[in-house]
CSV table of C-alpha atoms and ligand atoms in Angstrom, one decimal:
chain,number,residue,atom,x,y,z
A,1,MET,CA,98.8,87.5,77.2
A,2,THR,CA,95.8,85.7,78.5
A,3,ARG,CA,94.1,87.1,81.5
A,4,LYS,CA,94.2,85.6,84.9
A,5,ARG,CA,91.1,83.8,86.1
A,6,ILE,CA,88.6,84.2,88.8
A,7,LEU,CA,86.4,81.3,90.0
A,8,THR,CA,83.9,81.7,92.7
A,9,GLY,CA,80.3,80.7,93.3
A,10,ASP,CA,77.2,80.4,95.4
A,11,ARG,CA,74.9,77.6,96.4
A,12,PRO,CA,71.3,77.9,94.9
A,13,THR,CA,69.7,77.5,98.3
A,14,GLY,CA,67.9,80.8,98.1
A,15,PRO,CA,68.3,84.3,96.6
A,16,LEU,CA,71.5,86.2,97.6
A,17,HIS,CA,71.6,88.7,100.5
A,18,LEU,CA,73.7,91.6,101.8
A,19,GLY,CA,76.4,89.3,103.2
A,20,HIS,CA,77.0,87.9,99.6
A,21,TYR,CA,77.3,91.5,98.4
A,22,VAL,CA,80.0,92.7,100.8
A,23,GLY,CA,81.7,89.3,101.1
A,24,SER,CA,82.1,88.5,97.5
A,25,LEU,CA,79.8,90.0,94.8
A,26,GLN,CA,81.3,93.5,95.2
A,27,ASN,CA,84.8,92.1,94.4
A,28,ARG,CA,83.5,90.1,91.5
A,29,VAL,CA,81.9,93.2,89.9
A,30,ARG,CA,85.0,95.3,90.6
A,31,LEU,CA,87.4,92.8,88.9
A,32,GLN,CA,85.3,91.6,86.0
A,33,ASP,CA,87.2,93.7,83.5
A,34,GLU,CA,90.6,92.6,84.8
A,35,TYR,CA,90.0,88.8,85.2
A,36,GLU,CA,88.4,86.2,83.0
A,37,THR,CA,85.7,85.3,85.4
A,38,TYR,CA,83.6,82.1,85.9
A,39,ILE,CA,80.9,82.0,88.5
A,40,LEU,CA,79.6,78.6,89.6
A,41,ILE,CA,76.1,78.1,90.7
A,42,ALA,CA,76.8,75.2,92.9
A,43,ASP,CA,73.7,73.0,92.8
A,44,VAL,CA,75.7,69.8,93.3
A,45,GLN,CA,77.1,71.3,96.5
A,46,ALA,CA,73.7,72.5,97.6
A,47,LEU,CA,72.4,69.0,97.3
A,48,THR,CA,74.8,67.7,99.9
A,49,ASP,CA,72.6,69.2,102.6
A,50,ASN,CA,69.3,69.6,100.6
A,51,PHE,CA,69.1,66.2,98.9
A,52,GLU,CA,65.7,65.6,100.4
A,53,HIS,CA,64.4,68.7,98.6
A,54,PRO,CA,66.0,68.8,95.2
A,55,GLU,CA,63.0,70.6,93.8
A,56,LYS,CA,64.2,73.8,95.5
A,57,LEU,CA,67.3,74.0,93.3
A,58,GLU,CA,65.9,74.9,89.9
A,59,ALA,CA,64.0,78.0,91.0
A,60,ASN,CA,66.9,79.2,93.0
A,61,ILE,CA,69.4,78.8,90.2
A,62,PHE,CA,67.2,81.4,88.4
A,63,GLU,CA,67.0,83.6,91.6
A,64,VAL,CA,70.8,83.6,92.0
A,65,ALA,CA,71.4,84.4,88.3
A,66,LEU,CA,69.0,87.4,88.7
A,67,ASP,CA,71.0,88.6,91.7
A,68,TYR,CA,74.2,88.4,89.6
A,69,LEU,CA,72.7,90.5,86.9
A,70,ALA,CA,71.1,92.8,89.4
A,71,VAL,CA,74.4,93.8,91.0
A,72,GLY,CA,76.0,94.5,87.7
A,73,LEU,CA,77.9,91.3,86.7
A,74,ASP,CA,78.0,91.6,83.0
A,75,PRO,CA,77.3,88.4,81.0
A,76,GLU,CA,79.4,89.7,78.2
A,77,LYS,CA,82.4,89.4,80.6
A,78,VAL,CA,81.5,86.9,83.1
A,79,GLN,CA,80.3,83.3,82.6
A,80,PHE,CA,77.6,81.9,85.0
A,81,VAL,CA,78.1,78.1,85.0
A,82,ILE,CA,75.7,75.5,86.4
A,83,GLN,CA,77.7,73.0,88.4
A,84,SER,CA,75.7,69.8,87.6
A,85,MET,CA,76.0,70.5,83.9
A,86,VAL,CA,79.8,70.1,84.1
A,87,PRO,CA,80.2,66.4,84.9
A,88,GLU,CA,84.0,66.7,84.6
A,89,LEU,CA,83.8,68.2,88.0
A,90,THR,CA,82.6,65.0,89.4
A,91,GLU,CA,85.4,63.1,87.8
A,92,LEU,CA,88.1,65.4,89.1
A,93,THR,CA,86.5,65.2,92.6
A,94,ILE,CA,87.0,61.4,92.5
A,95,TYR,CA,90.7,61.7,91.7
A,96,PHE,CA,91.2,64.4,94.3
A,97,MET,CA,89.7,62.2,97.0
A,98,ASN,CA,92.9,60.1,96.9
A,99,LEU,CA,94.9,63.2,97.8
A,100,VAL,CA,93.0,64.2,101.0
A,101,THR,CA,93.0,62.3,104.3
A,102,VAL,CA,90.0,62.0,106.5
A,103,ALA,CA,92.1,63.6,109.3
A,104,THR,CA,92.4,66.8,107.1
A,105,LEU,CA,88.7,67.0,106.6
A,106,GLU,CA,88.2,66.5,110.3
A,107,ARG,CA,90.2,69.6,111.0
A,108,ASN,CA,88.4,71.8,108.6
A,109,PRO,CA,86.9,74.5,111.0
A,110,THR,CA,84.1,75.7,108.7
A,111,LEU,CA,83.0,72.1,107.9
A,112,LYS,CA,83.0,71.3,111.7
A,113,GLU,CA,80.9,74.4,112.5
A,114,GLU,CA,78.4,73.6,109.7
A,115,ILE,CA,78.0,70.0,110.7
A,116,LYS,CA,77.2,71.1,114.2
A,117,GLN,CA,74.7,73.7,112.9
A,118,LYS,CA,73.0,71.4,110.5
A,119,ASN,CA,72.5,68.7,113.1
A,120,PHE,CA,72.0,65.8,110.6
A,121,THR,CA,69.6,63.6,112.4
A,122,LYS,CA,70.1,60.5,110.2
A,123,GLY,CA,73.9,60.7,110.4
A,124,LEU,CA,76.5,62.8,108.6
A,125,PRO,CA,76.2,62.2,104.8
A,126,VAL,CA,79.5,61.4,103.1
A,127,GLY,CA,78.6,63.9,100.4
A,128,PHE,CA,78.4,66.7,102.8
A,129,TYR,CA,81.5,65.7,104.6
A,130,THR,CA,83.6,65.7,101.4
A,131,TYR,CA,82.2,68.9,99.9
A,132,PRO,CA,85.6,70.7,100.5
A,133,ILE,CA,87.1,68.2,98.0
A,134,SER,CA,84.4,68.9,95.5
A,135,GLN,CA,84.9,72.6,96.0
A,136,ALA,CA,88.6,72.2,95.3
A,137,SER,CA,87.7,70.6,91.9
A,138,ASP,CA,85.4,73.6,91.2
A,139,ILE,CA,88.2,76.0,91.7
A,140,THR,CA,91.0,74.2,90.1
A,141,ILE,CA,89.3,72.8,87.0
A,142,PHE,CA,89.1,76.5,86.0
A,143,LYS,CA,92.7,77.1,86.9
A,144,ALA,CA,91.6,80.0,89.0
A,145,HIS,CA,94.2,82.4,90.3
A,146,LEU,CA,91.8,84.3,92.5
A,147,VAL,CA,88.7,83.3,94.5
A,148,PRO,CA,86.6,86.1,95.9
A,149,VAL,CA,84.8,84.7,99.0
A,150,GLY,CA,83.7,85.5,102.5
A,151,GLU,CA,85.8,84.5,105.5
A,152,ASP,CA,84.0,81.3,106.1
A,153,GLN,CA,85.4,79.9,102.9
A,154,LEU,CA,89.2,80.4,103.7
A,155,PRO,CA,89.6,76.8,105.0
A,156,MET,CA,88.2,75.6,101.6
A,157,ILE,CA,90.7,77.6,99.6
A,158,GLU,CA,93.5,76.3,101.9
A,159,GLN,CA,92.3,72.7,101.2
A,160,SER,CA,92.4,73.5,97.4
A,161,ARG,CA,95.9,74.8,97.6
A,162,GLU,CA,97.1,71.7,99.4
A,163,ILE,CA,95.5,69.5,96.8
A,164,VAL,CA,97.1,71.4,94.0
A,165,ARG,CA,100.5,71.2,95.6
A,166,ARG,CA,100.1,67.5,96.0
A,167,PHE,CA,98.7,66.9,92.5
A,168,ASN,CA,101.5,68.9,90.9
A,169,ARG,CA,104.2,67.2,92.8
A,170,LEU,CA,102.9,63.7,92.3
A,171,TYR,CA,101.8,63.9,88.6
A,172,ASP,CA,102.7,67.0,86.7
A,173,ARG,CA,102.5,70.8,87.0
A,174,VAL,CA,99.0,71.1,85.5
A,175,LEU,CA,97.0,72.9,88.2
A,176,VAL,CA,97.2,76.5,89.5
A,177,GLU,CA,97.4,77.3,93.3
A,178,PRO,CA,94.4,79.6,94.0
A,179,LYS,CA,94.4,82.7,96.3
A,180,ALA,CA,91.4,83.8,98.3
A,181,LEU,CA,90.3,87.4,98.2
A,182,VAL,CA,88.1,88.3,101.2
A,183,GLY,CA,85.5,91.0,100.7
A,184,GLU,CA,85.3,94.5,102.3
A,185,VAL,CA,83.3,92.8,105.1
A,186,ALA,CA,84.7,89.3,105.8
A,187,ARG,CA,81.6,88.1,107.6
A,188,LEU,CA,78.5,90.2,107.8
A,189,PRO,CA,76.4,89.3,110.9
A,190,GLY,CA,72.7,88.3,110.6
A,191,THR,CA,69.7,90.5,111.5
A,192,ASP,CA,69.4,88.3,114.6
A,193,GLY,CA,72.8,89.3,115.8
A,194,GLY,CA,74.2,85.9,114.9
A,195,ALA,CA,77.8,85.7,113.5
A,196,LYS,CA,76.9,85.2,109.9
A,197,MET,CA,74.0,86.3,107.7
A,198,SER,CA,73.2,83.0,106.0
A,199,LYS,CA,70.4,81.7,103.7
A,200,SER,CA,69.9,78.6,105.8
A,201,LEU,CA,69.6,80.6,109.1
A,202,GLY,CA,66.7,82.9,108.1
A,203,ASN,CA,68.5,86.0,109.2
A,204,CYS,CA,68.9,87.8,105.9
A,205,ILE,CA,68.1,90.9,104.1
A,206,TYR,CA,67.9,89.8,100.5
A,207,LEU,CA,69.1,91.9,97.6
A,208,GLY,CA,65.7,91.6,95.8
A,209,ASP,CA,63.6,92.3,98.9
A,210,PRO,CA,60.8,94.9,98.3
A,211,PRO,CA,61.0,98.0,100.5
A,212,GLU,CA,58.2,96.9,102.9
A,213,THR,CA,60.1,93.7,103.5
A,214,VAL,CA,63.4,95.5,104.1
A,215,ARG,CA,61.6,97.8,106.5
A,216,LYS,CA,60.0,94.9,108.4
A,217,ARG,CA,63.4,93.0,108.6
A,218,VAL,CA,65.2,96.1,109.8
A,219,MET,CA,62.5,97.0,112.4
A,220,SER,CA,62.7,93.6,114.0
A,221,MET,CA,66.5,93.5,114.1
A,222,TYR,CA,68.5,92.5,117.2
A,223,THR,CA,70.0,95.5,118.9
A,224,ASP,CA,71.4,95.9,122.4
A,225,PRO,CA,69.6,93.6,124.7
A,226,THR,CA,70.8,95.4,127.8
A,227,ARG,CA,69.0,98.6,126.7
A,228,LEU,CA,65.4,98.8,127.9
A,229,ARG,CA,64.6,102.5,127.3
A,230,PRO,CA,65.8,105.0,124.7
A,231,THR,CA,67.4,107.0,127.5
A,232,ASP,CA,69.6,104.0,128.6
A,233,PRO,CA,73.2,104.2,127.4
A,234,GLY,CA,73.5,101.7,124.6
A,235,HIS,CA,76.2,99.6,123.1
A,236,VAL,CA,77.2,99.9,119.4
A,237,GLU,CA,79.8,97.1,119.4
A,238,GLY,CA,78.2,93.8,118.5
A,239,ASN,CA,75.0,95.7,117.6
A,240,PRO,CA,74.2,94.6,113.9
A,241,VAL,CA,72.2,97.8,113.3
A,242,PHE,CA,75.4,99.8,113.6
A,243,THR,CA,77.5,97.2,111.8
A,244,TYR,CA,75.2,97.6,108.8
A,245,LEU,CA,75.3,101.4,109.1
A,246,ASP,CA,79.1,101.3,109.1
A,247,VAL,CA,79.0,99.2,106.0
A,248,PHE,CA,76.2,100.8,104.0
A,249,ASN,CA,76.0,104.4,105.0
A,250,PRO,CA,78.5,106.4,103.0
A,251,ASP,CA,78.0,109.4,105.3
A,252,LYS,CA,80.5,108.4,108.0
A,253,ALA,CA,80.0,111.5,110.0
A,254,GLU,CA,76.3,110.8,110.4
A,255,VAL,CA,77.1,107.3,111.6
A,256,GLU,CA,79.5,108.7,114.2
A,257,GLU,CA,76.9,111.2,115.4
A,258,LEU,CA,74.3,108.5,115.8
A,259,LYS,CA,76.7,106.2,117.7
A,260,ASP,CA,77.6,109.0,120.0
A,261,ARG,CA,73.9,109.7,120.8
A,262,TYR,CA,73.2,106.0,121.2
A,263,ARG,CA,76.0,105.5,123.7
A,264,LYS,CA,74.7,108.5,125.7
A,265,GLY,CA,71.1,107.3,125.6
A,266,ARG,CA,70.0,110.2,123.4
A,267,VAL,CA,68.4,108.3,120.5
A,268,GLY,CA,65.9,105.5,120.4
A,269,ASP,CA,66.3,102.2,118.5
A,270,VAL,CA,63.4,103.1,116.2
A,271,GLU,CA,65.1,106.2,115.0
A,272,VAL,CA,68.4,104.4,114.3
A,273,LYS,CA,66.5,101.7,112.5
A,274,GLU,CA,64.6,104.2,110.4
A,275,ARG,CA,67.9,105.7,109.4
A,276,LEU,CA,69.3,102.2,108.5
A,277,PHE,CA,66.2,101.5,106.5
A,278,ARG,CA,66.6,104.6,104.4
A,279,VAL,CA,70.3,103.9,103.9
A,280,LEU,CA,69.6,100.3,102.7
A,281,ASP,CA,66.8,101.5,100.5
A,282,VAL,CA,69.1,103.8,98.7
A,283,PHE,CA,71.6,101.0,98.2
A,284,LEU,CA,69.0,98.4,97.2
A,285,ALA,CA,66.7,100.4,94.9
A,286,PRO,CA,68.9,100.3,91.7
A,287,ILE,CA,69.6,96.6,92.3
A,288,ARG,CA,66.0,95.8,92.7
A,289,GLU,CA,65.2,97.7,89.6
A,290,ARG,CA,67.6,95.9,87.5
A,291,ARG,CA,66.5,92.5,89.1
A,292,ASN,CA,62.9,93.2,88.1
A,293,GLU,CA,63.9,94.1,84.6
A,294,PHE,CA,65.7,90.7,84.1
A,295,ALA,CA,63.0,88.9,85.9
A,296,SER,CA,60.6,90.0,83.2
A,297,LYS,CA,62.9,88.4,80.6
A,298,PRO,CA,63.3,84.8,81.7
A,299,ASP,CA,64.3,83.6,78.3
A,300,ARG,CA,67.2,86.0,78.1
A,301,VAL,CA,68.4,84.8,81.6
A,302,LYS,CA,68.1,81.1,80.5
A,303,GLU,CA,70.2,82.0,77.4
A,304,ILE,CA,72.9,83.6,79.6
A,305,LEU,CA,73.0,80.4,81.8
A,306,VAL,CA,73.2,78.1,78.8
A,307,GLU,CA,76.0,80.2,77.1
A,308,GLY,CA,77.9,80.6,80.4
A,309,THR,CA,77.7,76.9,81.1
A,310,ARG,CA,78.8,76.0,77.6
A,311,LYS,CA,81.9,78.2,77.8
A,312,GLY,CA,82.6,76.9,81.4
A,313,ARG,CA,82.4,73.3,80.4
A,314,ALA,CA,84.8,73.8,77.5
A,315,VAL,CA,87.4,75.1,80.0
A,316,ALA,CA,86.7,72.1,82.3
A,317,GLN,CA,87.1,69.7,79.5
A,318,ASP,CA,90.5,71.2,78.5
A,319,THR,CA,91.8,70.9,82.1
A,320,MET,CA,90.5,67.3,82.4
A,321,ALA,CA,92.4,66.2,79.3
A,322,GLU,CA,95.6,67.6,80.8
A,323,VAL,CA,94.8,66.0,84.2
A,324,ARG,CA,94.3,62.6,82.6
A,325,THR,CA,97.5,62.9,80.7
A,326,ALA,CA,99.4,63.9,83.8
A,327,MET,CA,97.9,61.0,85.7
A,328,LYS,CA,98.8,58.6,82.9
A,329,ILE,CA,95.2,57.5,82.5
A,330,SER,CA,94.8,59.0,79.1
A,331,TYR,CA,94.8,55.6,77.4
A,332,LYS,CA,95.4,55.3,73.7
A,333,LEU,CA,93.2,52.3,73.0
B,401,ATP,P1,73.9,78.6,102.9
B,401,ATP,O1,73.3,78.9,104.2
B,401,ATP,O2,73.1,77.8,102.0
B,401,ATP,O3,75.3,78.0,103.1
B,401,ATP,P2,75.1,81.1,102.5
B,401,ATP,O4,74.3,82.3,102.8
B,401,ATP,O5,76.2,80.7,103.4
B,401,ATP,O6,74.1,79.9,102.1
B,401,ATP,P3,76.8,80.5,100.2
B,401,ATP,O7,76.1,80.2,98.9
B,401,ATP,O8,77.2,79.3,101.0
B,401,ATP,O9,75.8,81.4,101.1
B,401,ATP,O10,78.0,81.4,100.1
B,401,ATP,C1,78.4,82.0,98.9
B,401,ATP,C2,79.6,83.1,99.1
B,401,ATP,O11,79.1,84.2,99.8
B,401,ATP,C3,80.7,82.5,99.8
B,401,ATP,O12,81.9,83.1,99.3
B,401,ATP,C4,80.5,83.1,101.2
B,401,ATP,O13,81.7,83.2,102.0
B,401,ATP,C5,79.9,84.4,101.0
B,401,ATP,N1,79.0,84.8,102.1
B,401,ATP,C6,77.9,84.2,102.5
B,401,ATP,N2,77.4,84.8,103.6
B,401,ATP,C7,78.3,85.8,103.9
B,401,ATP,C8,78.3,86.7,105.0
B,401,ATP,N3,77.4,86.8,105.9
B,401,ATP,N4,79.3,87.6,105.0
B,401,ATP,C9,80.3,87.6,104.1
B,401,ATP,N5,80.3,86.7,103.1
B,401,ATP,C10,79.3,85.8,103.0
B,402,MG,MG1,77.3,78.8,103.1
């Protein structure tokens, strides 16, 4: 029996961070033996809000690939696919556009939030507005059963499911309805205390950050703004330093003991942050080491990308042939 498929991806707008790890990468690594996995480096989607700086993409495609390899995604099992090199995706997006109403896009909560956040000064580009449709093509062209993502992506998966149902009802049962798989942490907050660590918000700890950078980022983290002295009772809820400790410190008793002292005003921010830095350093050290190793072999990384994209495109071409037949546009001329 053929294995079920996973499709997920990342925008090459920068290297990957802790949020990517707990939101999605961890599940991808865990499931890579069980599922036939395709991971899309979504440069076309990244262009929708970076079209004025397309030169950023190429270097970041490489950075993202390094992060994949660094966290233990095995290129023997997992295909890394560059989105713009699979033009079939663009074709499917155009067909899908007929199946989605403007009103549906208008209701997409993540899209709404991002539009507000990005504050497009020259007006909202149609390309950005319609990215949920293009993302539905990404997922469905691979006939993915499972999509490991962070919580912010749930509306995109729902949109994809709706499109699949419509397509299959209208034309033929060709496409697979995908399910989302949210990570251990659905949405990791930023170092600034903001709701989401995000490349475009500059509130990240990157998987490849050297120890001095991690230390600097941890030491300048947002904590409890109501606490002026280490002897003031502090709040651990909504305090990202404790959120990160909860996630990354395997010694739960130690975290509870720190929380207890923090609440009672018996430990300073600096000590808690020192502890967090050490915890993160233990977590990141092996990732950093593997990352540096692959960074010194750029030709090998390129080969992995070329091979992954070739295999991914072959799958996309097969699906498109079925899609055209189902839509009765597979003309025998
Ligand atoms: P950008 O700011 O360019 O949108 P991003 O940091 O949001 O970048 P994406 O490439 O958009 O990263 O997201 C890739 C995947 O990582 C998605 O599945 C997303 O849900 C997940 N992800 C990103 N940030 C977080 C986070 N802070 N917590 C959990 N999951 C996250
Ligand atoms: Mg994003």
